[in-house]
Amino acid sequence: MEAGRLPQVGQLLDSPFLQEAVRKLSRPLVTETVRRVLGHYRKQRCFIKNEDDQAQLEADILSSCYKLIRTRQTRVINATGTVIHTNLGRSPISPELWEAVSELNTGYSNLEISLAKGKRGERKGLVNYLVGALTGADDALVVNNNASSVWLLLNELAAGKEVIISRGEQIQIGGGFRIPDIMRMAGANMVEVGTSNITTADDYLDAITENTAMVLMVHRSNFAIRGFTESPDIKEVARRLPKHVLLAVDQGSGLVTETFSKDEVPADRYLRQGADLVCFSGDKILGGPQAGIIAGHKELVKRLEKNPMMRAFRPSRIIYSLLEELLIRKLNGEECGRGIAERAQRNLETNRQWAERYLPEWGEHVSLFEDQLVIGGGTLPDEYYPSWSLELNSSKPANKVLDELREMDVPMIAVIRNDKVRINLATILPEDRDVVARQLTHYFMTTHTVEPSK
Ligand SMILES: *Cc1c(COP(=O)(O)O)cnc(C)c1O
């Protein structure tokens, strides 16, 4: 290269040092990055005069590429102790389930053709029967997420009419999903009854007019009200509602067969107690892909399916196939039919034993102690379960350690409690244990420094 010049973009792009970045980012994105770095050099009047300058330029380009690579979707280790973590992709799908639908999804499928008749058929496959077997509903439908479920049932069954809701259930779920806004957007008129802590059956019943279409009950997903509280007996509300008023419940989590939470009302119980429709998420506790499931009376489900917005809300076949597989495995009692909330709790003991094997090697860098886990993801906001955690004994500020853990090849997302970094074992997936052990051992040997003992 001539002295005092900058290399050509094309020449840099073909150099071996950038090939991994091209594979991970695509050629156009790397080209843009190279142009940007060269532009910066030109502006600063930095030119390449020797090998050191060239090495510096390459390092600068690589570090810009690396920043972009870090924004790619990537597997991370959840060491937070929050099992269904909204920022970490909510519920991981069990690997067996994913494997089981791979062949179906990489080929054509009978998504909308009846194999018996050779004619156009329904998209649902077995899903509605399986949801029926799970919840006792006589029909069900699936949409892209549970927020859509709520909108759809309000719009189809209550547009232009009144919907009665308790003041204690006017919730906002993450991402700006507020029940009053959804009501308005769906065209329903909200009628609030009760108070934040107390709503009775009479509150609902006294608010009914001839223009009332629905009573909507909403699970308080992400907060708990304690102390002097009262919620009505749903059986009583259902029994006393006049014929023209529907009872719908947004149950949220999709808990049905799971037994770890005694206080949580399972979706099927709402139906047994008289709800006409219940809706919930497909991933949270249920354990499938993100989706919204609405279960209940056949004639209501049929109406929902004919709503014009169903064209926008209907999920792809990937979602149907995963749900179908999950529900079959769940109904057969298989391990991979359990959601992550259940699987994580069953992993606790093996995760502790796994960590104990490494304790001699990790020495004074960590201590193992009894901790807690939460389910998270807008479910069971007030319940804590036992767990085990590693606490890092570090001479560095906890924030710095947290950053270093995120910098690892497979980034580890940990938490700080009492100024110390904690790695909660409850949320480490069995298939990630090896990589966690390898990364921690390497970290303790190279980067991490221990607080001198006092
Ligand atoms: C999580 C949740 C929703 C939203 O579900 P998404 O699948 O995230 O759209 C709605 N209602 C309740 C009660 C929830 O817990």
CSV table of N, CA and C in Angstrom, one decimal, residues 5-109:
chain,number,residue,atom,x,y,z
A,5,ARG,N,-2.1,6.6,2.6
A,5,ARG,CA,-3.4,6.4,1.9
A,5,ARG,C,-4.3,5.5,2.8
A,6,LEU,N,-5.6,5.3,2.4
A,6,LEU,CA,-6.4,4.4,3.1
A,6,LEU,C,-6.8,3.3,2.2
A,7,PRO,N,-6.9,2.0,2.7
A,7,PRO,CA,-7.2,0.9,1.8
A,7,PRO,C,-8.6,1.0,1.2
A,8,GLN,N,-8.8,0.3,0.0
A,8,GLN,CA,-10.1,0.3,-0.6
A,8,GLN,C,-11.1,-0.6,0.2
A,9,VAL,N,-12.4,-0.2,0.1
A,9,VAL,CA,-13.4,-1.0,0.8
A,9,VAL,C,-13.4,-2.4,0.4
A,10,GLY,N,-13.4,-2.6,-1.0
A,10,GLY,CA,-13.4,-4.0,-1.5
A,10,GLY,C,-12.3,-4.8,-1.1
A,11,GLN,N,-11.1,-4.2,-1.0
A,11,GLN,CA,-9.9,-4.9,-0.6
A,11,GLN,C,-10.0,-5.4,0.8
A,12,LEU,N,-10.6,-4.5,1.7
A,12,LEU,CA,-10.7,-4.9,3.1
A,12,LEU,C,-11.8,-6.0,3.2
A,13,LEU,N,-12.9,-5.9,2.4
A,13,LEU,CA,-13.9,-6.9,2.5
A,13,LEU,C,-13.5,-8.3,2.2
A,14,ASP,N,-12.5,-8.4,1.3
A,14,ASP,CA,-12.0,-9.7,0.9
A,14,ASP,C,-10.9,-10.2,1.8
A,15,SER,N,-10.5,-9.4,2.7
A,15,SER,CA,-9.4,-9.9,3.6
A,15,SER,C,-9.9,-10.9,4.6
A,16,PRO,N,-9.0,-11.9,4.9
A,16,PRO,CA,-9.4,-13.0,5.8
A,16,PRO,C,-9.9,-12.5,7.1
A,17,PHE,N,-9.4,-11.4,7.7
A,17,PHE,CA,-9.8,-11.0,9.0
A,17,PHE,C,-11.3,-10.6,9.1
A,18,LEU,N,-11.9,-10.3,8.0
A,18,LEU,CA,-13.3,-9.9,8.0
A,18,LEU,C,-14.3,-11.0,7.7
A,19,GLN,N,-13.8,-12.2,7.3
A,19,GLN,CA,-14.7,-13.2,6.8
A,19,GLN,C,-15.8,-13.7,7.8
A,20,GLU,N,-15.3,-13.8,9.0
A,20,GLU,CA,-16.3,-14.3,10.1
A,20,GLU,C,-17.4,-13.2,10.2
A,21,ALA,N,-17.0,-12.0,10.2
A,21,ALA,CA,-18.0,-10.9,10.4
A,21,ALA,C,-19.0,-10.9,9.2
A,22,VAL,N,-18.5,-11.2,8.0
A,22,VAL,CA,-19.4,-11.3,6.8
A,22,VAL,C,-20.4,-12.4,7.0
A,23,ARG,N,-19.9,-13.6,7.5
A,23,ARG,CA,-20.8,-14.7,7.8
A,23,ARG,C,-21.8,-14.3,8.8
A,24,LYS,N,-21.4,-13.6,9.8
A,24,LYS,CA,-22.4,-13.3,10.9
A,24,LYS,C,-23.3,-12.1,10.7
A,25,LEU,N,-22.9,-11.2,9.8
A,25,LEU,CA,-23.6,-10.0,9.6
A,25,LEU,C,-24.2,-9.7,8.2
A,26,SER,N,-23.7,-10.4,7.2
A,26,SER,CA,-24.0,-10.2,5.8
A,26,SER,C,-23.0,-9.2,5.2
A,27,ARG,N,-22.7,-9.4,3.9
A,27,ARG,CA,-21.7,-8.5,3.3
A,27,ARG,C,-22.1,-7.0,3.3
A,28,PRO,N,-23.4,-6.7,3.0
A,28,PRO,CA,-23.8,-5.3,3.0
A,28,PRO,C,-23.6,-4.6,4.3
A,29,LEU,N,-23.9,-5.3,5.4
A,29,LEU,CA,-23.7,-4.6,6.7
A,29,LEU,C,-22.3,-4.4,7.1
A,30,VAL,N,-21.4,-5.4,6.7
A,30,VAL,CA,-20.0,-5.2,6.9
A,30,VAL,C,-19.4,-4.1,6.0
A,31,THR,N,-19.9,-4.0,4.8
A,31,THR,CA,-19.5,-3.0,3.9
A,31,THR,C,-19.8,-1.6,4.5
A,32,GLU,N,-21.0,-1.4,5.0
A,32,GLU,CA,-21.4,-0.2,5.6
A,32,GLU,C,-20.5,0.2,6.8
A,33,THR,N,-20.2,-0.9,7.6
A,33,THR,CA,-19.4,-0.7,8.8
A,33,THR,C,-18.0,-0.2,8.4
A,34,VAL,N,-17.4,-0.9,7.4
A,34,VAL,CA,-16.1,-0.6,6.9
A,34,VAL,C,-16.0,0.9,6.4
A,35,ARG,N,-17.1,1.3,5.6
A,35,ARG,CA,-17.2,2.6,5.1
A,35,ARG,C,-17.2,3.6,6.2
A,36,ARG,N,-17.9,3.3,7.2
A,36,ARG,CA,-18.1,4.3,8.3
A,36,ARG,C,-16.8,4.5,9.1
A,37,VAL,N,-16.0,3.4,9.3
A,37,VAL,CA,-14.8,3.5,10.0
A,37,VAL,C,-13.7,4.2,9.1
A,38,LEU,N,-13.7,3.9,7.8
A,38,LEU,CA,-12.8,4.6,6.9
A,38,LEU,C,-13.2,6.1,6.9
A,39,GLY,N,-14.4,6.4,6.9
A,39,GLY,CA,-14.9,7.8,6.8
A,39,GLY,C,-14.4,8.6,8.1
A,40,HIS,N,-14.4,7.9,9.2
A,40,HIS,CA,-14.0,8.5,10.4
A,40,HIS,C,-12.4,8.7,10.3
A,41,TYR,N,-11.7,7.7,9.8
A,41,TYR,CA,-10.3,7.9,9.6
A,41,TYR,C,-9.9,9.1,8.8
A,42,ARG,N,-10.7,9.2,7.7
A,42,ARG,CA,-10.5,10.3,6.7
A,42,ARG,C,-10.7,11.7,7.4
A,43,LYS,N,-11.8,11.8,8.1
A,43,LYS,CA,-12.1,13.0,8.8
A,43,LYS,C,-11.0,13.4,9.8
A,44,GLN,N,-10.5,12.4,10.5
A,44,GLN,CA,-9.4,12.7,11.5
A,44,GLN,C,-8.1,12.8,10.8
A,45,ARG,N,-8.0,12.6,9.5
A,45,ARG,CA,-6.8,12.6,8.7
A,45,ARG,C,-5.8,11.6,9.2
A,46,CYS,N,-6.3,10.4,9.6
A,46,CYS,CA,-5.5,9.3,10.0
A,46,CYS,C,-5.2,8.5,8.7
A,47,PHE,N,-4.0,8.3,8.4
A,47,PHE,CA,-3.7,7.5,7.2
A,47,PHE,C,-2.8,6.3,7.6
A,48,ILE,N,-2.8,5.3,6.7
A,48,ILE,CA,-2.1,4.1,7.0
A,48,ILE,C,-0.6,4.2,6.5
A,49,LYS,N,0.3,4.3,7.4
A,49,LYS,CA,1.7,4.5,6.9
A,49,LYS,C,2.5,3.3,7.2
A,50,ASN,N,2.1,2.4,8.1
A,50,ASN,CA,2.9,1.2,8.4
A,50,ASN,C,2.0,0.1,8.8
A,51,GLU,N,2.7,-1.0,9.2
A,51,GLU,CA,1.9,-2.2,9.6
A,51,GLU,C,1.1,-2.0,10.9
A,52,ASP,N,1.6,-1.2,11.8
A,52,ASP,CA,0.9,-0.9,13.0
A,52,ASP,C,-0.4,-0.2,12.7
A,53,ASP,N,-0.3,0.8,11.8
A,53,ASP,CA,-1.5,1.6,11.4
A,53,ASP,C,-2.6,0.6,10.9
A,54,GLN,N,-2.1,-0.3,10.0
A,54,GLN,CA,-3.0,-1.2,9.3
A,54,GLN,C,-3.7,-2.1,10.4
A,55,ALA,N,-2.9,-2.6,11.4
A,55,ALA,CA,-3.4,-3.4,12.4
A,55,ALA,C,-4.4,-2.7,13.3
A,56,GLN,N,-4.1,-1.4,13.5
A,56,GLN,CA,-5.1,-0.6,14.3
A,56,GLN,C,-6.4,-0.4,13.5
A,57,LEU,N,-6.3,-0.2,12.2
A,57,LEU,CA,-7.5,0.0,11.4
A,57,LEU,C,-8.3,-1.3,11.4
A,58,GLU,N,-7.7,-2.4,11.3
A,58,GLU,CA,-8.4,-3.7,11.3
A,58,GLU,C,-9.1,-3.9,12.6
A,59,ALA,N,-8.4,-3.6,13.7
A,59,ALA,CA,-8.9,-3.7,15.0
A,59,ALA,C,-10.2,-2.8,15.2
A,60,ASP,N,-10.1,-1.6,14.7
A,60,ASP,CA,-11.2,-0.7,14.8
A,60,ASP,C,-12.4,-1.2,14.0
A,61,ILE,N,-12.2,-1.8,12.8
A,61,ILE,CA,-13.3,-2.3,12.0
A,61,ILE,C,-13.9,-3.5,12.7
A,62,LEU,N,-13.0,-4.4,13.2
A,62,LEU,CA,-13.5,-5.6,13.9
A,62,LEU,C,-14.4,-5.2,15.1
A,63,SER,N,-13.9,-4.2,15.9
A,63,SER,CA,-14.7,-3.8,17.1
A,63,SER,C,-16.0,-3.2,16.7
A,64,SER,N,-16.1,-2.5,15.6
A,64,SER,CA,-17.4,-2.0,15.2
A,64,SER,C,-18.3,-3.2,14.7
A,65,CYS,N,-17.7,-4.1,14.0
A,65,CYS,CA,-18.5,-5.3,13.6
A,65,CYS,C,-19.0,-6.1,14.8
A,66,TYR,N,-18.1,-6.2,15.8
A,66,TYR,CA,-18.4,-7.0,17.0
A,66,TYR,C,-19.6,-6.4,17.7
A,67,LYS,N,-19.6,-5.0,17.8
A,67,LYS,CA,-20.8,-4.3,18.4
A,67,LYS,C,-22.1,-4.7,17.7
A,68,LEU,N,-22.1,-4.8,16.4
A,68,LEU,CA,-23.3,-5.2,15.7
A,68,LEU,C,-23.6,-6.6,15.9
A,69,ILE,N,-22.6,-7.5,15.9
A,69,ILE,CA,-22.8,-8.9,16.1
A,69,ILE,C,-23.5,-9.1,17.5
A,70,ARG,N,-23.2,-8.3,18.5
A,70,ARG,CA,-23.8,-8.4,19.8
A,70,ARG,C,-25.2,-8.1,19.8
A,71,THR,N,-25.7,-7.3,18.8
A,71,THR,CA,-27.1,-7.0,18.8
A,71,THR,C,-28.0,-8.1,18.0
A,72,ARG,N,-27.3,-9.1,17.5
A,72,ARG,CA,-28.0,-10.2,16.8
A,72,ARG,C,-28.7,-11.0,17.9
A,73,GLN,N,-29.8,-11.7,17.5
A,73,GLN,CA,-30.5,-12.6,18.4
A,73,GLN,C,-29.5,-13.7,18.7
A,74,THR,N,-29.3,-14.0,20.0
A,74,THR,CA,-28.3,-15.0,20.3
A,74,THR,C,-28.8,-15.8,21.6
A,75,ARG,N,-28.4,-17.0,21.7
A,75,ARG,CA,-28.7,-17.7,22.9
A,75,ARG,C,-28.0,-17.1,24.1
A,76,VAL,N,-28.7,-16.9,25.2
A,76,VAL,CA,-28.0,-16.4,26.4
A,76,VAL,C,-28.4,-17.4,27.6
A,77,ILE,N,-27.6,-17.3,28.7
A,77,ILE,CA,-27.8,-18.1,29.8
A,77,ILE,C,-28.7,-17.2,30.8
A,78,ASN,N,-29.8,-17.7,31.2
A,78,ASN,CA,-30.6,-17.0,32.2
A,78,ASN,C,-30.2,-17.4,33.6
A,79,ALA,N,-29.5,-16.5,34.3
A,79,ALA,CA,-29.0,-16.8,35.6
A,79,ALA,C,-29.7,-15.9,36.6
A,80,THR,N,-30.9,-15.4,36.2
A,80,THR,CA,-31.6,-14.4,37.0
A,80,THR,C,-32.5,-15.0,38.1
A,81,GLY,N,-32.9,-16.3,37.9
A,81,GLY,CA,-33.9,-16.9,38.8
A,81,GLY,C,-35.3,-16.5,38.5
A,82,THR,N,-35.5,-15.7,37.5
A,82,THR,CA,-36.9,-15.5,37.0
A,82,THR,C,-37.1,-16.4,35.8
A,83,VAL,N,-38.0,-17.4,36.0
A,83,VAL,CA,-38.1,-18.5,35.0
A,83,VAL,C,-38.6,-18.0,33.7
A,84,ILE,N,-39.7,-17.3,33.7
A,84,ILE,CA,-40.3,-16.8,32.4
A,84,ILE,C,-40.0,-15.3,32.4
A,85,HIS,N,-38.8,-15.0,31.7
A,85,HIS,CA,-38.3,-13.7,31.8
A,85,HIS,C,-38.6,-13.0,30.5
A,86,THR,N,-39.4,-11.9,30.6
A,86,THR,CA,-39.9,-11.2,29.4
A,86,THR,C,-38.7,-10.7,28.5
A,87,ASN,N,-37.7,-10.3,29.1
A,87,ASN,CA,-36.5,-9.7,28.4
A,87,ASN,C,-35.7,-10.8,27.7
A,88,LEU,N,-35.9,-12.0,28.2
A,88,LEU,CA,-35.0,-13.1,27.7
A,88,LEU,C,-35.8,-14.1,26.9
A,89,GLY,N,-36.9,-13.6,26.2
A,89,GLY,CA,-37.6,-14.5,25.3
A,89,GLY,C,-38.7,-15.3,26.0
A,90,ARG,N,-39.1,-14.9,27.2
A,90,ARG,CA,-40.2,-15.6,27.9
A,90,ARG,C,-39.9,-17.1,28.1
A,91,SER,N,-40.7,-18.0,27.4
A,91,SER,CA,-40.6,-19.4,27.7
A,91,SER,C,-39.7,-20.2,26.7
A,92,PRO,N,-38.6,-20.8,27.1
A,92,PRO,CA,-37.9,-21.6,26.1
A,92,PRO,C,-38.8,-22.9,25.8
A,93,ILE,N,-38.8,-23.3,24.5
A,93,ILE,CA,-39.5,-24.5,24.1
A,93,ILE,C,-38.6,-25.7,24.4
A,94,SER,N,-39.2,-26.7,24.8
A,94,SER,CA,-38.3,-27.9,25.1
A,94,SER,C,-37.7,-28.4,23.8
A,95,PRO,N,-36.4,-28.8,23.8
A,95,PRO,CA,-35.7,-29.2,22.6
A,95,PRO,C,-36.4,-30.4,21.9
A,96,GLU,N,-37.0,-31.3,22.6
A,96,GLU,CA,-37.7,-32.5,22.0
A,96,GLU,C,-38.9,-32.0,21.2
A,97,LEU,N,-39.6,-31.0,21.7
A,97,LEU,CA,-40.7,-30.5,21.0
A,97,LEU,C,-40.3,-29.8,19.7
A,98,TRP,N,-39.3,-29.1,19.8
A,98,TRP,CA,-38.7,-28.3,18.6
A,98,TRP,C,-38.3,-29.3,17.5
A,99,GLU,N,-37.5,-30.4,18.0
A,99,GLU,CA,-37.1,-31.4,17.1
A,99,GLU,C,-38.3,-32.1,16.4
A,100,ALA,N,-39.3,-32.3,17.2
A,100,ALA,CA,-40.5,-33.1,16.7
A,100,ALA,C,-41.2,-32.5,15.6
A,101,VAL,N,-41.2,-31.1,15.5
A,101,VAL,CA,-41.9,-30.5,14.5
A,101,VAL,C,-41.1,-30.0,13.3
A,102,SER,N,-39.8,-30.3,13.4
A,102,SER,CA,-38.8,-29.7,12.4
A,102,SER,C,-39.1,-30.3,11.0
A,103,GLU,N,-39.4,-31.6,10.9
A,103,GLU,CA,-39.7,-32.1,9.5
A,103,GLU,C,-40.9,-31.6,8.9
A,104,LEU,N,-41.9,-31.4,9.8
A,104,LEU,CA,-43.2,-30.9,9.3
A,104,LEU,C,-43.1,-29.5,8.8
A,105,ASN,N,-42.2,-28.7,9.5
A,105,ASN,CA,-42.1,-27.3,9.1
A,105,ASN,C,-41.2,-27.0,8.0
A,106,THR,N,-40.3,-27.9,7.7
A,106,THR,CA,-39.4,-27.7,6.6
A,106,THR,C,-39.9,-28.3,5.3
A,107,GLY,N,-41.1,-28.9,5.3
A,107,GLY,CA,-41.7,-29.4,4.1
A,107,GLY,C,-43.1,-28.7,4.0
A,108,TYR,N,-43.8,-29.1,2.9
A,108,TYR,CA,-45.2,-28.7,2.8
A,108,TYR,C,-46.0,-29.5,3.9
A,109,SER,N,-47.2,-29.0,4.2
A,109,SER,CA,-48.0,-29.7,5.2
A,109,SER,C,-49.5,-29.6,4.8
